[in-house]
CSV table of C-alpha atoms in Angstrom, one decimal:
chain,number,residue,atom,x,y,z
A,1,MET,CA,135.6,189.4,-27.4
A,2,SER,CA,134.1,185.9,-26.9
A,3,GLU,CA,132.4,184.5,-30.0
A,4,ASN,CA,129.3,183.9,-27.8
A,5,TYR,CA,128.8,187.7,-27.1
A,6,GLU,CA,126.9,188.2,-30.4
A,7,GLN,CA,124.4,185.4,-29.4
A,8,TYR,CA,124.1,186.8,-25.9
A,9,ILE,CA,123.4,190.3,-27.2
A,10,ASP,CA,120.8,189.0,-29.7
A,11,GLU,CA,119.0,187.2,-26.9
A,12,ALA,CA,119.2,190.1,-24.4
A,13,CYS,CA,117.9,192.6,-27.0
A,14,LYS,CA,115.0,190.7,-28.5
A,15,LEU,CA,112.5,193.1,-26.9
A,16,LEU,CA,114.2,196.3,-28.2
A,17,LYS,CA,112.1,196.5,-31.4
A,18,GLU,CA,108.9,195.9,-29.4
A,19,LEU,CA,109.3,199.5,-28.0
A,20,GLU,CA,108.7,200.9,-31.5
A,21,GLY,CA,105.2,202.4,-31.8
A,22,ALA,CA,104.8,202.6,-28.1
A,23,LEU,CA,103.9,205.9,-26.3
A,24,LEU,CA,106.5,206.6,-23.6
A,25,GLU,CA,104.5,207.5,-20.5
A,26,GLN,CA,107.2,207.7,-17.8
A,27,VAL,CA,111.0,207.2,-17.3
A,28,LEU,CA,112.6,206.3,-14.0
A,29,ILE,CA,116.2,205.6,-13.2
A,30,ASN,CA,117.6,203.2,-10.6
A,31,THR,CA,120.8,204.5,-9.0
A,32,VAL,CA,123.0,202.8,-6.4
A,33,GLN,CA,125.6,205.0,-4.8
A,34,ASP,CA,125.5,207.6,-7.6
A,35,GLU,CA,125.7,205.0,-10.4
A,36,PHE,CA,123.0,204.6,-13.0
A,37,ASN,CA,122.0,200.9,-13.0
A,38,VAL,CA,118.6,200.5,-14.7
A,39,VAL,CA,116.4,202.7,-16.9
A,40,TYR,CA,112.7,201.9,-16.5
A,41,LEU,CA,110.4,202.9,-19.4
A,42,LYS,CA,106.7,202.8,-18.8
A,43,THR,CA,105.0,202.6,-22.2
A,44,SER,CA,101.7,201.9,-23.8
A,45,LYS,CA,103.1,198.4,-24.4
A,46,GLY,CA,104.2,197.7,-20.8
A,47,VAL,CA,107.2,198.4,-18.6
A,48,PHE,CA,110.6,197.8,-20.1
A,49,CYS,CA,114.0,197.8,-18.2
A,50,LEU,CA,117.2,198.7,-19.9
A,51,GLN,CA,120.1,197.3,-17.9
A,52,GLY,CA,123.6,195.9,-17.9
A,53,GLU,CA,124.1,192.2,-18.6
A,54,ILE,CA,127.0,190.0,-17.4
A,55,GLY,CA,128.5,192.8,-15.3
A,56,GLY,CA,127.5,195.6,-17.7
A,57,GLU,CA,129.6,194.4,-20.7
A,58,TYR,CA,126.6,194.9,-22.8
A,59,LEU,CA,123.0,196.0,-22.3
A,60,GLY,CA,119.7,194.1,-22.4
A,61,VAL,CA,116.0,194.8,-22.5
A,62,ARG,CA,113.7,193.1,-20.0
A,63,LYS,CA,110.0,193.4,-19.4
A,64,SER,CA,108.6,194.1,-15.9
A,65,ALA,CA,105.1,193.4,-14.5
A,66,GLU,CA,105.0,197.0,-13.1
A,67,MET,CA,106.8,200.3,-12.8
A,68,PRO,CA,108.7,200.7,-9.6
A,69,GLU,CA,107.8,203.4,-7.1
A,70,ILE,CA,110.0,206.5,-6.6
A,71,THR,CA,112.0,205.8,-3.5
A,72,SER,CA,115.2,206.8,-1.7
A,73,ASP,CA,116.7,204.4,0.8
A,74,GLY,CA,120.3,205.1,1.7
A,75,GLY,CA,122.5,204.7,-1.3
A,76,TYR,CA,119.6,203.1,-3.4
A,77,GLU,CA,117.3,205.4,-5.3
A,78,ILE,CA,114.6,205.2,-7.9
A,79,THR,CA,113.9,208.7,-9.3
A,80,LYS,CA,113.1,210.8,-12.3
A,81,TYR,CA,115.9,211.8,-14.6
A,82,SER,CA,115.3,215.3,-15.8
A,83,PRO,CA,117.1,215.1,-19.2
A,84,PHE,CA,114.8,212.2,-20.2
A,85,GLU,CA,111.5,213.8,-19.1
A,86,GLN,CA,111.4,215.7,-22.4
A,87,PHE,CA,110.7,212.3,-24.1
A,88,GLU,CA,107.6,211.5,-22.0
A,89,GLY,CA,104.4,211.8,-23.9
A,90,HIS,CA,106.0,211.0,-27.3
A,91,GLU,CA,105.8,207.9,-29.5
A,92,ILE,CA,108.9,205.8,-29.9
A,93,VAL,CA,109.5,205.6,-33.7
A,94,GLN,CA,112.9,203.8,-33.9
A,95,THR,CA,115.3,201.9,-31.6
A,96,ARG,CA,118.7,200.7,-32.5
A,97,GLN,CA,121.8,199.3,-30.9
A,98,LEU,CA,125.1,201.2,-30.6
A,99,GLY,CA,128.6,199.9,-30.0
A,100,THR,CA,129.7,196.4,-29.1
A,101,ALA,CA,130.2,194.4,-26.0
A,102,TRP,CA,133.0,195.9,-23.9
A,103,ASN,CA,133.0,198.9,-26.2
A,104,GLY,CA,130.0,201.2,-25.4
A,105,HIS,CA,127.2,198.8,-26.2
A,106,GLY,CA,123.8,200.5,-25.8
A,107,PHE,CA,120.7,201.9,-27.3
A,108,GLU,CA,119.5,205.0,-29.1
A,109,ILE,CA,115.8,205.7,-29.0
A,110,ASN,CA,114.2,208.2,-31.4
A,111,PHE,CA,110.8,209.8,-30.9
A,112,LYS,CA,108.1,211.2,-33.2
A,113,GLU,CA,108.2,214.9,-33.6
A,114,LEU,CA,111.6,215.2,-31.8
A,115,HIS,CA,113.7,215.1,-35.0
A,116,THR,CA,116.9,216.6,-33.5
A,117,LYS,CA,117.1,214.7,-30.2
A,118,SER,CA,117.3,211.1,-29.1
A,119,MET,CA,117.6,209.1,-25.8
A,120,LEU,CA,121.0,207.4,-25.3
A,121,VAL,CA,121.7,204.5,-22.9
A,122,GLN,CA,125.1,202.9,-23.0
A,123,SER,CA,127.3,200.6,-21.0
A,124,ILE,CA,129.9,202.4,-18.9
A,125,TYR,CA,132.5,200.4,-20.9
A,126,CYS,CA,133.0,203.1,-23.5
A,127,GLY,CA,136.7,203.7,-24.1
A,128,SER,CA,137.9,203.2,-20.6
A,129,ALA,CA,135.8,202.5,-17.5
A,130,PRO,CA,136.2,204.9,-14.6
A,131,LYS,CA,137.6,203.3,-11.4
A,132,GLU,CA,135.1,201.4,-9.3
A,133,LEU,CA,132.3,201.8,-11.9
A,134,ASP,CA,131.9,198.3,-13.1
A,135,ASP,CA,128.3,197.7,-14.2
A,136,CYS,CA,126.7,201.1,-14.5
A,137,LEU,CA,125.2,203.0,-17.4
A,138,ARG,CA,126.0,206.2,-19.2
A,139,LEU,CA,122.8,208.2,-20.0
A,140,GLY,CA,122.6,211.0,-22.4
A,141,VAL,CA,120.6,213.0,-25.0
A,142,GLY,CA,121.8,213.0,-28.5
A,143,VAL,CA,121.4,216.4,-30.1
A,144,TYR,CA,121.5,216.6,-33.9
A,145,GLN,CA,121.9,219.9,-35.8
A,146,ASN,CA,120.6,220.1,-39.4
A,147,GLU,CA,122.3,223.4,-40.1
A,148,ASN,CA,125.9,224.6,-39.6
A,149,LYS,CA,125.5,227.9,-37.7
């Protein structure tokens, strides 16, 4: 890994902590030919985009002037993502980075009153990248159990 990656990641993730304390109003996902490319978060503090940087080797957080419209045009689509809809209407209480550049860099977002679930957004570079998926995202919901049953 280049020694500059740490500096690049710090710069790209400066806005991550700004999400804390915001109410998540809406989540939309940009897909291109079935690849997740951008996660749009409309919050009480503005619109934030979680996206790959430098070909998806690590993720960054950008601010946008407005939320995109839901659309479908050929292989390009902006749509809701049903697993993330459960987080809408909840306050973001903690954000943190996961992984490293070229090794599953991403974000975990935790929400008030949702103690056993979190939103996960990661670079596709996690272990080995599937063929022809260079700069896309992995999306998931972390589920934490407090009991062994």
